[in-house]
Amino acid sequence: MKFLVLVKATKDSEAGVMPTEKLMQEMIGFHEEMAKAGVLVDGSGLRPSKAGWRIRFGKDGRKSFVDGPFAETKELVAGYTIIDVKSREEALAWTKRYPNPAVDGGEGEIEVRPYYELEDFAEGPAIEKARQIGLGK
């Protein structure tokens, strides 16, 4: 089972404040533990929302482009980790050990969400195509 660990943004991360050496050592060390245990798929920090954009999709099929930055810091993501484990319980055990990602050591938050597996969807041509192109690995 794959899980996405979303590291929530803070005012500091949105301002581009880089993590301290201590925080980098904690995060890299924890990710190294997960890699050695064979559960780490990927992980990275994200640049502040001022470097990004959004594409909005309207009911009429029209798309609009919105350049960052975005105002609601608490709704933004500053980084992520993807893990592949045997169960929700194993994911919970790993994420309870996750270092506090806040740049200043203050209040931080991660959100953990399970991936859908291709087996969760009804079989059909689209799911078969997804398998053929390597989605859902």
PDB file of N, CA and C in Angstrom, residues 42-90:
ATOM      1  N   ASP A  42       9.877   7.902  -2.517  1.00  0.00           N
ATOM      2  CA  ASP A  42      10.383   9.199  -2.947  1.00  0.00           C
ATOM      3  C   ASP A  42      10.094  10.217  -1.856  1.00  0.00           C
ATOM      4  N   GLY A  43      10.774  11.326  -1.921  1.00  0.00           N
ATOM      5  CA  GLY A  43      10.515  12.415  -0.998  1.00  0.00           C
ATOM      6  C   GLY A  43      11.274  13.646  -1.439  1.00  0.00           C
ATOM      7  N   SER A  44      10.661  14.810  -1.239  1.00  0.00           N
ATOM      8  CA  SER A  44      11.321  16.043  -1.629  1.00  0.00           C
ATOM      9  C   SER A  44      10.597  17.238  -1.033  1.00  0.00           C
ATOM     10  N   GLY A  45      11.307  18.344  -0.969  1.00  0.00           N
ATOM     11  CA  GLY A  45      10.691  19.603  -0.591  1.00  0.00           C
ATOM     12  C   GLY A  45      10.201  20.306  -1.836  1.00  0.00           C
ATOM     13  N   LEU A  46       9.250  21.191  -1.652  1.00  0.00           N
ATOM     14  CA  LEU A  46       8.707  21.964  -2.770  1.00  0.00           C
ATOM     15  C   LEU A  46       9.023  23.441  -2.560  1.00  0.00           C
ATOM     16  N   ARG A  47       9.291  24.118  -3.643  1.00  0.00           N
ATOM     17  CA  ARG A  47       9.539  25.557  -3.568  1.00  0.00           C
ATOM     18  C   ARG A  47       8.248  26.259  -3.131  1.00  0.00           C
ATOM     19  N   PRO A  48       8.354  27.487  -2.613  1.00  0.00           N
ATOM     20  CA  PRO A  48       7.154  28.226  -2.193  1.00  0.00           C
ATOM     21  C   PRO A  48       6.155  28.389  -3.335  1.00  0.00           C
ATOM     22  N   SER A  49       4.901  28.625  -2.984  1.00  0.00           N
ATOM     23  CA  SER A  49       3.840  28.710  -3.984  1.00  0.00           C
ATOM     24  C   SER A  49       4.036  29.868  -4.959  1.00  0.00           C
ATOM     25  N   LYS A  50       4.861  30.856  -4.615  1.00  0.00           N
ATOM     26  CA  LYS A  50       5.109  31.952  -5.553  1.00  0.00           C
ATOM     27  C   LYS A  50       5.814  31.458  -6.813  1.00  0.00           C
ATOM     28  N   ALA A  51       6.425  30.282  -6.750  1.00  0.00           N
ATOM     29  CA  ALA A  51       7.091  29.699  -7.919  1.00  0.00           C
ATOM     30  C   ALA A  51       6.145  28.806  -8.724  1.00  0.00           C
ATOM     31  N   GLY A  52       4.927  28.623  -8.242  1.00  0.00           N
ATOM     32  CA  GLY A  52       3.996  27.702  -8.891  1.00  0.00           C
ATOM     33  C   GLY A  52       2.806  28.399  -9.523  1.00  0.00           C
ATOM     34  N   TRP A  53       1.855  27.592  -9.941  1.00  0.00           N
ATOM     35  CA  TRP A  53       0.622  28.085 -10.553  1.00  0.00           C
ATOM     36  C   TRP A  53      -0.468  27.051 -10.374  1.00  0.00           C
ATOM     37  N   ARG A  54      -1.666  27.460 -10.681  1.00  0.00           N
ATOM     38  CA  ARG A  54      -2.819  26.563 -10.664  1.00  0.00           C
ATOM     39  C   ARG A  54      -3.531  26.667 -11.997  1.00  0.00           C
ATOM     40  N   ILE A  55      -4.107  25.575 -12.410  1.00  0.00           N
ATOM     41  CA  ILE A  55      -4.987  25.555 -13.566  1.00  0.00           C
ATOM     42  C   ILE A  55      -6.372  25.214 -13.023  1.00  0.00           C
ATOM     43  N   ARG A  56      -7.313  26.094 -13.238  1.00  0.00           N
ATOM     44  CA  ARG A  56      -8.685  25.866 -12.787  1.00  0.00           C
ATOM     45  C   ARG A  56      -9.512  25.376 -13.965  1.00  0.00           C
ATOM     46  N   PHE A  57     -10.384  24.421 -13.683  1.00  0.00           N
ATOM     47  CA  PHE A  57     -11.236  23.811 -14.701  1.00  0.00           C
ATOM     48  C   PHE A  57     -12.677  24.206 -14.434  1.00  0.00           C
ATOM     49  N   GLY A  58     -13.306  24.840 -15.409  1.00  0.00           N
ATOM     50  CA  GLY A  58     -14.692  25.273 -15.265  1.00  0.00           C
ATOM     51  C   GLY A  58     -15.657  24.215 -15.753  1.00  0.00           C
ATOM     52  N   LYS A  59     -16.902  24.341 -15.327  1.00  0.00           N
ATOM     53  CA  LYS A  59     -17.950  23.412 -15.766  1.00  0.00           C
ATOM     54  C   LYS A  59     -18.155  23.472 -17.274  1.00  0.00           C
ATOM     55  N   ASP A  60     -17.853  24.614 -17.856  1.00  0.00           N
ATOM     56  CA  ASP A  60     -18.037  24.791 -19.293  1.00  0.00           C
ATOM     57  C   ASP A  60     -16.872  24.233 -20.112  1.00  0.00           C
ATOM     58  N   GLY A  61     -15.904  23.589 -19.432  1.00  0.00           N
ATOM     59  CA  GLY A  61     -14.759  23.025 -20.131  1.00  0.00           C
ATOM     60  C   GLY A  61     -13.608  23.997 -20.305  1.00  0.00           C
ATOM     61  N   ARG A  62     -13.805  25.238 -19.892  1.00  0.00           N
ATOM     62  CA  ARG A  62     -12.741  26.226 -20.010  1.00  0.00           C
ATOM     63  C   ARG A  62     -11.746  26.065 -18.877  1.00  0.00           C
ATOM     64  N   LYS A  63     -10.507  26.426 -19.163  1.00  0.00           N
ATOM     65  CA  LYS A  63      -9.435  26.376 -18.171  1.00  0.00           C
ATOM     66  C   LYS A  63      -8.909  27.780 -17.950  1.00  0.00           C
ATOM     67  N   SER A  64      -8.523  28.055 -16.715  1.00  0.00           N
ATOM     68  CA  SER A  64      -7.892  29.340 -16.431  1.00  0.00           C
ATOM     69  C   SER A  64      -6.597  29.104 -15.669  1.00  0.00           C
ATOM     70  N   PHE A  65      -5.679  30.007 -15.858  1.00  0.00           N
ATOM     71  CA  PHE A  65      -4.348  29.938 -15.268  1.00  0.00           C
ATOM     72  C   PHE A  65      -4.253  30.957 -14.151  1.00  0.00           C
ATOM     73  N   VAL A  66      -3.762  30.556 -12.984  1.00  0.00           N
ATOM     74  CA  VAL A  66      -3.564  31.452 -11.851  1.00  0.00           C
ATOM     75  C   VAL A  66      -2.132  31.283 -11.368  1.00  0.00           C
ATOM     76  N   ASP A  67      -1.370  32.357 -11.405  1.00  0.00           N
ATOM     77  CA  ASP A  67       0.011  32.336 -10.942  1.00  0.00           C
ATOM     78  C   ASP A  67       0.051  32.441  -9.423  1.00  0.00           C
ATOM     79  N   GLY A  68       1.045  31.783  -8.783  1.00  0.00           N
ATOM     80  CA  GLY A  68       1.238  31.915  -7.351  1.00  0.00           C
ATOM     81  C   GLY A  68       1.826  33.279  -7.041  1.00  0.00           C
ATOM     82  N   PRO A  69       1.909  33.664  -5.805  1.00  0.00           N
ATOM     83  CA  PRO A  69       1.688  32.853  -4.606  1.00  0.00           C
ATOM     84  C   PRO A  69       0.210  32.744  -4.248  1.00  0.00           C
ATOM     85  N   PHE A  70      -0.069  31.798  -3.362  1.00  0.00           N
ATOM     86  CA  PHE A  70      -1.427  31.564  -2.912  1.00  0.00           C
ATOM     87  C   PHE A  70      -1.536  31.943  -1.440  1.00  0.00           C
ATOM     88  N   ALA A  71      -2.663  32.520  -1.072  1.00  0.00           N
ATOM     89  CA  ALA A  71      -2.822  33.161   0.237  1.00  0.00           C
ATOM     90  C   ALA A  71      -2.927  32.197   1.414  1.00  0.00           C
ATOM     91  N   GLU A  72      -3.661  31.120   1.294  1.00  0.00           N
ATOM     92  CA  GLU A  72      -3.948  30.251   2.435  1.00  0.00           C
ATOM     93  C   GLU A  72      -2.797  29.282   2.711  1.00  0.00           C
ATOM     94  N   THR A  73      -1.820  29.720   3.486  1.00  0.00           N
ATOM     95  CA  THR A  73      -0.641  28.907   3.792  1.00  0.00           C
ATOM     96  C   THR A  73      -1.020  27.556   4.366  1.00  0.00           C
ATOM     97  N   LYS A  74      -2.017  27.519   5.247  1.00  0.00           N
ATOM     98  CA  LYS A  74      -2.378  26.251   5.897  1.00  0.00           C
ATOM     99  C   LYS A  74      -2.897  25.210   4.911  1.00  0.00           C
ATOM    100  N   GLU A  75      -3.283  25.631   3.714  1.00  0.00           N
ATOM    101  CA  GLU A  75      -3.781  24.705   2.702  1.00  0.00           C
ATOM    102  C   GLU A  75      -2.690  24.271   1.714  1.00  0.00           C
ATOM    103  N   LEU A  76      -1.494  24.796   1.862  1.00  0.00           N
ATOM    104  CA  LEU A  76      -0.424  24.533   0.910  1.00  0.00           C
ATOM    105  C   LEU A  76       0.480  23.396   1.377  1.00  0.00           C
ATOM    106  N   VAL A  77       1.215  22.840   0.453  1.00  0.00           N
ATOM    107  CA  VAL A  77       2.129  21.735   0.728  1.00  0.00           C
ATOM    108  C   VAL A  77       3.551  22.220   0.509  1.00  0.00           C
ATOM    109  N   ALA A  78       4.435  21.927   1.463  1.00  0.00           N
ATOM    110  CA  ALA A  78       5.838  22.346   1.375  1.00  0.00           C
ATOM    111  C   ALA A  78       6.754  21.198   0.964  1.00  0.00           C
ATOM    112  N   GLY A  79       6.263  19.979   1.039  1.00  0.00           N
ATOM    113  CA  GLY A  79       7.071  18.825   0.675  1.00  0.00           C
ATOM    114  C   GLY A  79       6.255  17.558   0.780  1.00  0.00           C
ATOM    115  N   TYR A  80       6.891  16.446   0.431  1.00  0.00           N
ATOM    116  CA  TYR A  80       6.166  15.184   0.455  1.00  0.00           C
ATOM    117  C   TYR A  80       7.127  14.019   0.642  1.00  0.00           C
ATOM    118  N   THR A  81       6.582  12.919   1.085  1.00  0.00           N
ATOM    119  CA  THR A  81       7.279  11.639   1.137  1.00  0.00           C
ATOM    120  C   THR A  81       6.280  10.591   0.682  1.00  0.00           C
ATOM    121  N   ILE A  82       6.732   9.656  -0.122  1.00  0.00           N
ATOM    122  CA  ILE A  82       5.890   8.538  -0.546  1.00  0.00           C
ATOM    123  C   ILE A  82       6.484   7.275   0.043  1.00  0.00           C
ATOM    124  N   ILE A  83       5.639   6.506   0.720  1.00  0.00           N
ATOM    125  CA  ILE A  83       6.089   5.229   1.278  1.00  0.00           C
ATOM    126  C   ILE A  83       5.219   4.100   0.738  1.00  0.00           C
ATOM    127  N   ASP A  84       5.798   2.926   0.667  1.00  0.00           N
ATOM    128  CA  ASP A  84       5.087   1.731   0.212  1.00  0.00           C
ATOM    129  C   ASP A  84       5.246   0.682   1.305  1.00  0.00           C
ATOM    130  N   VAL A  85       4.164   0.429   2.028  1.00  0.00           N
ATOM    131  CA  VAL A  85       4.190  -0.447   3.196  1.00  0.00           C
ATOM    132  C   VAL A  85       3.113  -1.523   3.076  1.00  0.00           C
ATOM    133  N   LYS A  86       3.090  -2.436   4.019  1.00  0.00           N
ATOM    134  CA  LYS A  86       2.140  -3.551   3.972  1.00  0.00           C
ATOM    135  C   LYS A  86       0.749  -3.206   4.490  1.00  0.00           C
ATOM    136  N   SER A  87       0.645  -2.161   5.346  1.00  0.00           N
ATOM    137  CA  SER A  87      -0.646  -1.879   5.969  1.00  0.00           C
ATOM    138  C   SER A  87      -0.738  -0.436   6.439  1.00  0.00           C
ATOM    139  N   ARG A  88      -1.954  -0.040   6.747  1.00  0.00           N
ATOM    140  CA  ARG A  88      -2.197   1.285   7.333  1.00  0.00           C
ATOM    141  C   ARG A  88      -1.454   1.410   8.656  1.00  0.00           C
ATOM    142  N   GLU A  89      -1.450   0.347   9.422  1.00  0.00           N
ATOM    143  CA  GLU A  89      -0.794   0.357  10.724  1.00  0.00           C
ATOM    144  C   GLU A  89       0.708   0.609  10.585  1.00  0.00           C
ATOM    145  N   GLU A  90       1.323  -0.007   9.578  1.00  0.00           N
ATOM    146  CA  GLU A  90       2.750   0.214   9.354  1.00  0.00           C
ATOM    147  C   GLU A  90       3.000   1.667   8.933  1.00  0.00           C
TER     148      GLU A  90
END
